[in-house]
Short mmCIF file of C-alpha atoms and ligand atoms in Angstrom, two decimals:
data_model
loop_
_atom_site.label_atom_id
_atom_site.label_comp_id
_atom_site.label_asym_id
_atom_site.label_seq_id
_atom_site.Cartn_x
_atom_site.Cartn_y
_atom_site.Cartn_z
CA MET A 1407 -24.71 -7.29 4.19
CA ILE A 1408 -23.71 -10.86 3.61
CA PRO A 1409 -23.71 -12.77 6.88
CA ALA A 1410 -20.42 -14.08 8.34
CA ALA A 1411 -20.13 -17.83 8.34
CA THR A 1412 -17.34 -20.39 7.99
CA PRO A 1413 -17.34 -21.25 4.34
CA ALA A 1414 -16.40 -24.46 2.64
CA PRO A 1415 -13.18 -24.02 0.58
CA ASP A 1416 -15.03 -24.69 -2.70
CA ASP A 1417 -17.35 -21.72 -1.95
CA ILE A 1418 -14.51 -19.28 -1.53
CA ARG A 1419 -14.12 -17.30 -4.75
CA LEU A 1420 -11.29 -14.87 -4.37
CA GLY A 1421 -11.62 -13.73 -7.96
CA GLU A 1422 -15.19 -12.52 -7.52
CA PRO A 1423 -15.62 -8.80 -6.79
CA GLU A 1424 -18.42 -9.75 -4.31
CA PHE A 1425 -15.97 -11.58 -2.07
CA TRP A 1426 -14.25 -8.19 -1.53
CA LEU A 1427 -17.52 -6.53 -0.47
CA ARG A 1428 -17.83 -8.83 2.48
CA SER A 1429 -17.01 -7.75 6.10
CA ARG A 1430 -13.36 -7.98 7.20
CA VAL A 1431 -14.27 -10.74 9.63
CA ASP A 1432 -15.99 -12.78 6.91
CA ARG A 1433 -12.95 -12.44 4.66
CA GLU A 1434 -10.53 -13.44 7.39
CA ARG A 1435 -12.56 -16.44 8.23
CA ALA A 1436 -12.46 -17.47 4.48
CA PHE A 1437 -8.72 -17.08 4.36
CA ALA A 1438 -8.21 -19.03 7.64
CA THR A 1439 -10.18 -21.94 6.02
CA LEU A 1440 -8.02 -21.85 2.94
CA ARG A 1441 -4.75 -21.78 5.00
CA ARG A 1442 -5.91 -24.78 6.99
CA GLU A 1443 -7.71 -26.85 4.35
CA ARG A 1444 -6.48 -25.71 0.92
CA PRO A 1445 -3.51 -23.48 1.22
CA ILE A 1446 -2.84 -23.38 -2.50
CA SER A 1447 -5.97 -23.32 -4.63
CA PHE A 1448 -7.03 -22.30 -8.16
CA HIS A 1449 -9.51 -19.45 -8.74
CA GLN A 1450 -11.37 -17.86 -11.66
CA GLU A 1451 -10.60 -14.30 -12.51
CA PRO A 1452 -13.31 -11.57 -12.56
CA GLU A 1453 -14.68 -10.45 -15.93
CA VAL A 1454 -13.23 -6.98 -16.71
CA PRO A 1455 -15.24 -4.84 -19.09
CA GLY A 1456 -13.18 -4.28 -22.27
CA LEU A 1457 -10.59 -6.96 -21.29
CA GLY A 1458 -12.66 -10.15 -20.87
CA ARG A 1459 -11.73 -12.88 -18.34
CA GLY A 1460 -8.23 -14.05 -17.84
CA PRO A 1461 -7.06 -17.67 -17.28
CA GLY A 1462 -7.27 -17.78 -13.52
CA PHE A 1463 -4.70 -17.84 -10.76
CA TRP A 1464 -3.11 -19.94 -8.01
CA SER A 1465 -3.68 -18.41 -4.54
CA LEU A 1466 -0.94 -18.60 -1.96
CA THR A 1467 -2.38 -18.18 1.55
CA ARG A 1468 0.35 -19.38 3.82
CA HIS A 1469 3.28 -17.20 4.92
CA ALA A 1470 5.94 -19.72 3.90
CA ASP A 1471 4.57 -20.03 0.38
CA VAL A 1472 4.29 -16.29 -0.09
CA LEU A 1473 7.95 -15.91 1.04
CA GLU A 1474 9.03 -18.64 -1.47
CA ALA A 1475 7.42 -16.88 -4.56
CA SER A 1476 8.55 -13.46 -3.39
CA ARG A 1477 12.21 -14.46 -2.98
CA ASN A 1478 12.57 -16.11 -6.32
CA GLY A 1479 12.22 -13.33 -8.89
CA GLN A 1480 13.65 -15.45 -11.76
CA LEU A 1481 11.12 -18.21 -11.46
CA PHE A 1482 8.26 -15.90 -10.50
CA SER A 1483 8.21 -12.92 -12.77
CA SER A 1484 6.81 -9.42 -12.09
CA ALA A 1485 7.15 -8.50 -15.72
CA ARG A 1486 4.99 -10.95 -17.40
CA GLY A 1487 1.44 -9.43 -17.38
CA GLY A 1488 2.21 -7.35 -14.23
CA VAL A 1489 1.62 -7.70 -10.56
CA ASN A 1490 -2.16 -7.63 -10.12
CA MET A 1491 -4.76 -10.30 -10.55
CA VAL A 1492 -5.85 -9.17 -14.04
CA ASP A 1493 -3.09 -8.84 -16.65
CA GLN A 1494 -1.90 -5.28 -17.32
CA PRO A 1495 -2.95 -4.48 -20.88
CA ASP A 1496 -0.04 -3.56 -23.18
CA PHE A 1497 -1.35 -0.07 -23.57
CA PHE A 1498 -0.77 0.49 -19.84
CA ALA A 1499 3.02 -0.12 -20.17
CA GLU A 1500 3.95 3.47 -21.01
CA LEU A 1501 2.24 4.90 -17.87
CA PHE A 1502 2.40 1.95 -15.41
CA GLY A 1503 5.50 0.18 -16.64
CA SER A 1504 7.92 1.21 -13.95
CA MET A 1505 10.26 -0.99 -11.89
CA ILE A 1506 7.56 -2.74 -9.91
CA VAL A 1507 6.59 -4.57 -13.16
CA MET A 1508 10.12 -5.22 -14.37
CA ASP A 1509 12.45 -8.22 -13.75
CA ASP A 1510 16.14 -8.12 -13.11
CA PRO A 1511 18.53 -7.01 -14.57
CA ARG A 1512 16.42 -4.04 -15.92
CA HIS A 1513 14.61 -3.77 -12.56
CA ALA A 1514 17.89 -3.84 -10.53
CA ARG A 1515 19.40 -1.07 -12.68
CA LEU A 1516 16.35 1.24 -12.34
CA ARG A 1517 16.06 0.42 -8.60
CA ARG A 1518 19.75 1.45 -8.08
CA ILE A 1519 19.24 4.80 -9.61
CA VAL A 1520 16.06 5.41 -7.80
CA SER A 1521 17.48 4.37 -4.50
CA SER A 1522 19.75 7.31 -4.56
CA GLY A 1523 16.63 9.29 -3.46
CA PHE A 1524 16.21 6.93 -0.51
CA THR A 1525 19.69 6.89 0.92
CA PRO A 1526 19.98 7.61 4.76
CA THR A 1527 21.24 11.16 4.03
CA GLN A 1528 18.38 11.96 1.61
CA LEU A 1529 15.97 10.51 4.03
CA ARG A 1530 17.33 12.47 6.92
CA ASN A 1531 16.44 15.56 5.02
CA VAL A 1532 13.04 14.27 4.11
CA MET A 1533 12.33 13.29 7.81
CA THR A 1534 12.62 16.93 8.95
CA GLY A 1535 9.97 17.69 6.38
CA VAL A 1536 7.85 14.80 7.78
CA GLU A 1537 7.93 16.31 11.30
CA ARG A 1538 7.06 19.74 10.04
CA ALA A 1539 4.26 18.43 7.85
CA ALA A 1540 2.64 16.50 10.71
CA VAL A 1541 2.51 19.58 12.82
CA GLU A 1542 0.92 21.61 10.00
CA ILE A 1543 -1.64 18.91 9.33
CA VAL A 1544 -2.74 18.85 13.00
CA ASP A 1545 -2.62 22.72 13.24
CA ALA A 1546 -5.19 22.87 10.40
CA ILE A 1547 -7.85 20.86 12.32
CA VAL A 1548 -7.03 21.19 16.00
CA ASP A 1549 -9.63 23.88 16.85
CA ARG A 1550 -12.44 22.09 14.98
CA GLY A 1551 -13.05 19.30 17.43
CA ARG A 1552 -13.90 16.85 14.70
CA CYS A 1553 -12.37 15.60 11.45
CA ASP A 1554 -12.35 13.01 8.85
CA LEU A 1555 -9.22 11.17 9.86
CA VAL A 1556 -8.50 9.89 6.34
CA ASN A 1557 -8.82 13.02 4.26
CA ASP A 1558 -7.74 15.62 6.85
CA ILE A 1559 -4.90 13.75 8.44
CA ALA A 1560 -3.81 10.33 7.16
CA ALA A 1561 -3.81 11.15 3.40
CA MET A 1562 -2.12 14.54 3.84
CA LEU A 1563 1.23 13.33 5.23
CA PRO A 1564 2.33 10.93 2.58
CA LEU A 1565 1.04 13.21 -0.17
CA LYS A 1566 3.10 16.22 1.07
CA ILE A 1567 6.18 14.07 1.52
CA ILE A 1568 6.10 12.44 -1.93
CA CYS A 1569 5.48 15.72 -3.58
CA ASP A 1570 8.33 17.43 -1.56
CA MET A 1571 10.69 14.64 -2.55
CA MET A 1572 9.96 15.04 -6.19
CA GLY A 1573 9.86 18.85 -6.12
CA ILE A 1574 6.08 19.17 -6.89
CA PRO A 1575 4.66 22.50 -5.49
CA ALA A 1576 1.99 22.56 -2.85
CA SER A 1577 -0.46 24.05 -5.41
CA GLU A 1578 -0.43 20.59 -7.19
CA TYR A 1579 -1.08 18.44 -4.09
CA ARG A 1580 -4.91 18.17 -4.61
CA TYR A 1581 -4.51 17.36 -8.35
CA VAL A 1582 -2.06 14.56 -7.56
CA PHE A 1583 -4.23 13.28 -4.70
CA ASP A 1584 -7.40 13.06 -6.82
CA ARG A 1585 -5.60 11.18 -9.52
CA THR A 1586 -4.00 8.54 -7.26
CA ASN A 1587 -7.46 7.89 -5.85
CA VAL A 1588 -8.79 7.08 -9.32
CA ILE A 1589 -5.89 4.83 -10.09
CA LEU A 1590 -6.30 2.61 -7.02
CA GLY A 1591 -10.05 3.17 -6.44
CA ALA A 1592 -11.32 2.58 -9.95
CA THR A 1593 -13.10 -0.54 -8.81
CA ASP A 1594 -15.08 1.52 -6.31
CA PRO A 1595 -18.19 3.32 -7.69
CA GLU A 1596 -17.36 6.43 -5.56
CA TYR A 1597 -14.30 7.11 -7.71
CA VAL A 1598 -15.42 5.70 -10.99
CA ALA A 1599 -19.29 5.51 -11.28
CA ASP A 1600 -19.46 3.33 -14.29
CA LEU A 1601 -17.25 0.17 -14.11
CA THR A 1602 -16.98 0.07 -17.99
CA GLN A 1603 -15.17 3.36 -17.64
CA ALA A 1604 -12.48 2.15 -15.19
CA ILE A 1605 -9.76 1.53 -17.61
CA PRO A 1606 -10.10 4.83 -19.55
CA ALA A 1607 -10.37 6.60 -16.16
CA ILE A 1608 -7.08 4.91 -14.91
CA LEU A 1609 -5.33 5.75 -18.15
CA GLN A 1610 -6.42 9.41 -18.06
CA ALA A 1611 -5.39 9.81 -14.38
CA GLY A 1612 -1.95 8.10 -15.10
CA GLN A 1613 -1.33 10.32 -18.06
CA GLU A 1614 -2.15 13.44 -16.02
CA LEU A 1615 0.15 12.43 -13.25
CA ALA A 1616 3.03 11.56 -15.68
CA THR A 1617 2.56 15.01 -17.32
CA VAL A 1618 3.08 16.73 -13.99
CA ALA A 1619 6.41 14.90 -13.58
CA GLU A 1620 7.41 15.36 -17.21
CA ASP A 1621 6.82 19.13 -17.05
CA LEU A 1622 8.69 19.43 -13.86
CA ALA A 1623 11.59 17.27 -15.32
CA ALA A 1624 11.72 19.59 -18.41
CA PHE A 1625 11.97 22.50 -16.00
CA ARG A 1626 14.70 20.94 -13.73
CA GLU A 1627 16.76 20.06 -16.79
CA LYS A 1628 17.39 23.81 -16.99
CA GLN A 1629 17.31 24.56 -13.32
CA PRO A 1630 18.36 21.51 -11.21
CA THR A 1631 17.90 21.44 -7.54
CA ASP A 1632 18.49 18.75 -4.92
CA ASP A 1633 15.11 17.08 -5.41
CA LEU A 1634 14.53 13.52 -6.65
CA THR A 1635 13.30 14.66 -10.12
CA SER A 1636 16.74 16.45 -10.66
CA ALA A 1637 18.59 13.25 -9.46
CA LEU A 1638 16.46 11.17 -11.89
CA ILE A 1639 17.32 13.39 -14.79
CA ARG A 1640 21.03 13.14 -14.00
CA ALA A 1641 21.06 9.43 -13.31
CA GLU A 1642 22.48 7.02 -15.93
CA ILE A 1643 21.81 3.28 -16.53
CA ASP A 1644 24.73 1.71 -18.35
CA GLY A 1645 25.54 5.16 -19.86
CA GLU A 1646 22.01 5.87 -20.78
CA ARG A 1647 19.83 8.61 -19.20
CA LEU A 1648 16.17 7.84 -18.18
CA THR A 1649 13.78 8.92 -20.90
CA LYS A 1650 11.03 11.46 -20.22
CA GLN A 1651 8.53 8.62 -20.16
CA GLU A 1652 10.55 6.61 -17.61
CA ILE A 1653 10.56 9.59 -15.28
CA GLY A 1654 6.82 9.95 -15.76
CA SER A 1655 5.98 6.33 -15.08
CA PHE A 1656 8.35 6.32 -12.04
CA PHE A 1657 6.40 9.25 -10.66
CA VAL A 1658 3.14 7.44 -11.23
CA LEU A 1659 4.53 4.49 -9.20
CA LEU A 1660 5.90 6.60 -6.44
CA THR A 1661 2.83 8.59 -5.94
CA VAL A 1662 0.48 5.60 -6.03
CA ALA A 1663 2.81 3.29 -3.93
CA GLY A 1664 3.66 5.92 -1.40
CA ASN A 1665 0.27 7.62 -0.90
CA GLU A 1666 -2.38 4.98 -0.92
CA THR A 1667 -0.39 2.62 1.39
CA THR A 1668 0.76 4.89 4.20
CA ARG A 1669 -2.54 6.66 4.37
CA ASN A 1670 -4.34 3.41 4.95
CA ALA A 1671 -1.73 2.21 7.52
CA ILE A 1672 -2.36 5.36 9.57
CA SER A 1673 -6.11 5.21 9.22
CA HIS A 1674 -6.36 1.47 10.10
CA GLY A 1675 -3.91 2.16 12.99
CA VAL A 1676 -6.16 4.96 14.53
CA LYS A 1677 -9.18 2.49 14.17
CA ALA A 1678 -7.38 -0.35 15.72
CA LEU A 1679 -6.08 1.79 18.68
CA SER A 1680 -9.57 2.99 19.20
CA ASP A 1681 -10.89 -0.59 19.20
CA HIS A 1682 -8.16 -1.59 21.57
CA PRO A 1683 -7.90 1.26 24.20
CA GLU A 1684 -5.49 -0.76 26.42
CA GLN A 1685 -3.01 -1.03 23.48
CA ARG A 1686 -3.37 2.70 22.85
CA ARG A 1687 -2.64 3.45 26.60
CA ARG A 1688 0.34 1.13 26.50
CA TRP A 1689 1.81 3.01 23.51
CA MET A 1690 0.93 6.52 24.85
CA ASP A 1691 2.53 5.65 28.17
CA ASP A 1692 5.96 4.95 26.64
CA PHE A 1693 5.83 6.27 23.07
CA GLU A 1694 9.45 6.03 22.01
CA THR A 1695 10.08 2.53 23.37
CA VAL A 1696 6.94 1.04 21.94
CA ALA A 1697 6.86 2.87 18.64
CA PRO A 1698 9.10 0.48 16.58
CA THR A 1699 7.01 -2.54 17.47
CA ALA A 1700 3.70 -0.69 17.30
CA VAL A 1701 4.46 0.55 13.77
CA GLU A 1702 5.22 -2.97 12.59
CA GLU A 1703 2.07 -4.22 14.12
CA ILE A 1704 0.01 -1.54 12.54
CA VAL A 1705 1.36 -2.52 9.14
CA ARG A 1706 0.71 -6.26 9.83
CA TRP A 1707 -2.80 -5.46 11.15
CA ALA A 1708 -3.70 -3.22 8.28
CA THR A 1709 -1.89 -5.00 5.54
CA PRO A 1710 -2.50 -1.97 3.19
CA VAL A 1711 -1.56 -3.87 0.16
CA ILE A 1712 -3.76 -7.01 0.01
CA HIS A 1713 -1.93 -8.93 -2.77
CA PHE A 1714 0.79 -8.86 -5.37
CA ARG A 1715 0.97 -11.36 -8.18
CA ARG A 1716 3.81 -13.14 -9.93
CA THR A 1717 3.84 -15.41 -13.12
CA ALA A 1718 5.78 -18.66 -13.25
CA THR A 1719 8.52 -18.56 -15.86
CA ALA A 1720 9.05 -22.39 -15.83
CA ASP A 1721 7.26 -25.53 -14.63
CA THR A 1722 7.73 -25.70 -10.82
CA THR A 1723 6.09 -26.64 -7.54
CA ILE A 1724 5.26 -24.73 -4.36
CA ALA A 1725 4.64 -26.88 -1.32
CA GLY A 1726 4.05 -29.81 -3.54
CA GLN A 1727 1.54 -28.06 -5.74
CA PRO A 1728 2.61 -28.23 -9.49
CA ILE A 1729 2.56 -24.79 -11.11
CA ARG A 1730 3.04 -24.63 -14.88
CA ALA A 1731 5.05 -22.00 -16.83
CA GLY A 1732 2.94 -19.04 -17.59
CA GLU A 1733 0.47 -19.56 -14.71
CA LYS A 1734 -0.36 -16.72 -12.28
CA VAL A 1735 0.40 -16.96 -8.62
CA ILE A 1736 -1.13 -14.50 -6.09
CA MET A 1737 0.56 -13.86 -2.82
CA TRP A 1738 -2.18 -12.94 -0.36
CA TYR A 1739 -0.30 -10.78 2.15
CA CYS A 1740 -3.62 -10.32 4.10
CA SER A 1741 -3.60 -14.08 4.78
CA ALA A 1742 0.20 -14.52 5.26
CA ASN A 1743 -0.06 -11.79 7.93
CA ARG A 1744 -2.68 -13.81 9.87
CA ASP A 1745 -0.89 -17.17 9.51
CA GLU A 1746 -1.15 -19.05 12.81
CA ALA A 1747 2.11 -20.99 11.97
CA VAL A 1748 4.02 -17.72 12.15
CA PHE A 1749 2.15 -15.40 14.48
CA ASP A 1750 1.13 -16.06 18.02
CA ALA A 1751 -2.56 -15.35 18.32
CA PRO A 1752 -2.67 -13.55 14.85
CA ALA A 1753 -6.15 -11.99 15.57
CA ARG A 1754 -4.71 -10.07 18.57
CA PHE A 1755 -3.62 -6.51 18.04
CA ASP A 1756 -0.49 -6.18 20.03
CA VAL A 1757 1.62 -2.96 19.91
CA THR A 1758 4.54 -4.84 21.54
CA ARG A 1759 4.47 -7.94 19.33
CA THR A 1760 7.87 -9.54 18.92
CA PRO A 1761 8.95 -11.16 16.64
CA ASN A 1762 6.71 -9.73 13.94
CA ASP A 1763 7.79 -11.16 10.54
CA HIS A 1764 4.92 -9.68 8.64
CA VAL A 1765 4.96 -9.26 4.86
CA GLY A 1766 3.10 -5.99 4.75
CA PHE A 1767 5.94 -4.45 2.85
CA GLY A 1768 6.18 -7.46 0.60
CA GLY A 1769 8.23 -10.64 1.08
CA PRO A 1770 11.96 -10.66 0.92
CA GLY A 1771 13.29 -10.46 -2.52
CA PRO A 1772 14.05 -7.98 -5.30
CA HIS A 1773 10.88 -5.89 -5.04
CA PHE A 1774 10.78 -5.44 -1.22
CA CYS A 1775 9.27 -2.01 -0.56
CA LEU A 1776 11.61 0.80 -1.46
CA GLY A 1777 9.76 3.18 0.83
CA ALA A 1778 9.56 0.93 3.94
CA GLN A 1779 11.85 3.10 6.03
CA LEU A 1780 10.13 6.19 5.02
CA ALA A 1781 6.65 4.80 5.62
CA ARG A 1782 7.75 3.64 9.19
CA ARG A 1783 8.97 7.08 9.93
CA GLU A 1784 5.79 8.70 8.61
CA ILE A 1785 3.58 6.45 10.76
CA THR A 1786 5.72 7.12 13.88
CA VAL A 1787 5.75 10.88 13.44
CA MET A 1788 2.00 11.05 12.76
CA PHE A 1789 1.11 9.01 15.83
CA ARG A 1790 3.46 10.98 18.02
CA GLU A 1791 1.79 14.16 16.89
CA LEU A 1792 -1.72 12.80 17.33
CA PHE A 1793 -1.09 11.55 20.80
CA ARG A 1794 0.60 14.84 21.79
CA ARG A 1795 -1.89 17.26 20.29
CA LEU A 1796 -5.14 15.35 20.14
CA PRO A 1797 -4.77 12.91 23.03
CA ASP A 1798 -8.52 12.26 23.43
CA LEU A 1799 -9.17 11.73 19.62
CA GLU A 1800 -11.96 9.18 19.32
CA VAL A 1801 -13.46 7.35 16.25
CA VAL A 1802 -17.17 8.11 16.29
CA GLY A 1803 -18.49 6.26 13.28
CA GLU A 1804 -17.94 3.23 11.09
CA PRO A 1805 -15.18 3.52 8.55
CA ALA A 1806 -16.25 3.71 4.89
CA TYR A 1807 -14.17 0.97 3.23
CA LEU A 1808 -12.86 0.96 -0.39
CA ALA A 1809 -14.16 -1.71 -2.66
CA SER A 1810 -10.95 -3.42 -3.82
CA ASN A 1811 -9.14 -6.71 -3.86
CA PHE A 1812 -5.89 -4.85 -4.00
CA ILE A 1813 -5.80 -1.96 -1.42
CA ASN A 1814 -7.22 -2.37 2.05
CA GLY A 1815 -8.48 1.15 1.89
CA ILE A 1816 -10.55 3.38 4.23
CA LYS A 1817 -12.17 6.26 2.42
CA ARG A 1818 -13.50 8.12 5.51
CA LEU A 1819 -13.25 7.70 9.30
CA PRO A 1820 -15.09 10.27 11.41
CA CYS A 1821 -13.34 11.32 14.59
CA GLU A 1822 -13.86 13.72 17.45
CA PHE A 1823 -11.62 15.35 20.06
CA THR A 1824 -11.68 18.32 22.45
CA PRO A 1825 -11.23 21.45 20.33
CA GLY A 1826 -7.86 23.06 20.82
CA GLY A 1827 -6.44 19.57 22.03
CA GLY A 1828 -7.72 17.94 25.19
CA ARG A 1829 -6.43 15.76 27.97
CA ARG A 1830 -5.70 12.22 27.36
CA THR A 1831 -8.37 9.76 28.34
C1 HEM B 3016 2.76 1.35 4.89
C2 HEM B 3016 3.11 1.77 3.71
C3 HEM B 3016 3.58 0.91 2.60
C4 HEM B 3016 3.22 -0.39 2.30
C5 HEM B 3016 2.34 -1.37 3.14
C6 HEM B 3016 3.90 -0.75 1.14
C7 HEM B 3016 3.84 -1.99 0.47
C8 HEM B 3016 4.60 -2.43 -0.57
C9 HEM B 3016 4.69 -3.80 -1.09
C10 HEM B 3016 3.92 -5.00 -0.51
C11 HEM B 3016 5.69 -3.75 -2.11
C12 HEM B 3016 6.15 -5.06 -2.81
C13 HEM B 3016 5.87 -5.20 -4.34
C14 HEM B 3016 6.19 -6.48 -4.84
O1 HEM B 3016 6.83 -7.40 -4.18
O2 HEM B 3016 5.90 -6.69 -6.02
C15 HEM B 3016 6.16 -2.41 -2.24
C16 HEM B 3016 7.04 -2.07 -3.21
C17 HEM B 3016 7.35 -0.70 -3.49
N1 HEM B 3016 7.03 0.37 -2.65
FE1 HEM B 3016 5.95 0.29 -1.00
N2 HEM B 3016 4.61 0.31 0.65
C18 HEM B 3016 4.45 1.39 1.57
C19 HEM B 3016 5.01 2.61 1.45
C20 HEM B 3016 5.79 3.07 0.40
C21 HEM B 3016 6.26 4.44 0.30
C22 HEM B 3016 6.11 5.58 1.32
C23 HEM B 3016 7.04 4.52 -0.90
C24 HEM B 3016 7.67 5.58 -1.58
C25 HEM B 3016 7.87 6.78 -1.14
C26 HEM B 3016 6.90 3.08 -1.47
C27 HEM B 3016 7.46 2.79 -2.71
C28 HEM B 3016 7.54 1.51 -3.24
C29 HEM B 3016 8.26 1.15 -4.45
C30 HEM B 3016 8.87 2.19 -5.43
C31 HEM B 3016 8.04 -0.19 -4.61
C32 HEM B 3016 8.60 -1.00 -5.78
C33 HEM B 3016 9.94 -1.67 -5.45
C34 HEM B 3016 10.42 -2.50 -6.56
O3 HEM B 3016 9.72 -2.95 -7.53
O4 HEM B 3016 11.76 -2.78 -6.48
N3 HEM B 3016 6.16 2.35 -0.68
N4 HEM B 3016 5.49 -1.64 -1.34
#
């Protein structure tokens, strides 16, 4: 384990994989240094087997600067090279080319169609499913007295919800789950043992997921229902229907964006409440009143998505720093969400924090998280169920963290509770 220390700005190398193996404390200290001493700095990219090393990127660490890049989709493109540190290779486009890596007007058109699955009425139907799913998930483990919070609970809820929304049957849940793990966990040896195989592994997992959606779409074409897949088949952009491939890549986006994020918010939330028992008591004592602020604080605290990237489309400046056309700009949500200029005592976990202008769901702008309302609801329902049924649930071991500069993931979190559900502590 690399010891925690306050690093000099020149020694902080955000592009190096080793940085992302450091402890959370160590990383937060490094970002605090950058916010204070060098809020916008240039970094080398990692060497990626098969792709080489890209040209490097500007790092935005302050909340205000993240907001500026996020708001201005014309000047800061999501389409040029994608939204991660390393450019998305062209051969990824077919599977991973959905709206998150498009600019307006194409992005806006697709978002409008897809939003039809996220209207308040559609979501109301989904919400009933969320509550039922949370009960079933706890039913499955309540008598055991112990569980792995991530795989037995936190991962199950978003998985069921996304699959139900799309119309994917329960028999395919595990298949979908394993493939989203590979796509976002490919830099972790647990999911892809040989780093040189990461790209082929991501492509294969993406292809397999897309095929699930394409097969279902072919079926729904003949027998439509009220699921999102049927809505996507019917939808038209400027008189044109979505192609089979567009439906496939949207499904890949939705499963990855909806699963890997919400599950980590719930897992980090359980860990944070276990580390701060007074906050847990505060929330349990008055669940419904505290829930809205507690959920926002969990998303801020966890920051499940560590960064997204943009590419400048013209020469510009951010906070006085010249950025040239074609240069990459990374918005570090993990840092913006700890910015002392915006958050009072940012290192304090406070379930009643108000205001809480976090950027956990992205900054304001065209790509703000489409699933934010759904995610908030899933987190609320899961904690209500956990508090009600497993009130003495306790974390009994260290979390196994995902090795990634993109997803703040927990792979496993051992927990114990009184079998059958105990009394609250
Ligand atoms: C706690 C849970 C979640 C977090 C932290 C999260 C985070 C984010 C972030 C940071 C973005 C911004 C991307 C950008 O600016 O480039 C985003 C976009 C998106 N999210 Fe989420 N998300 C969550 C849950 C969900 C869920 C449940 C769904 C769907 C069911 C979803 C679907 C999407 C989609 C489709 C986009 C792309 C929107 C666009 O490009 O217009 N997310 N999310």
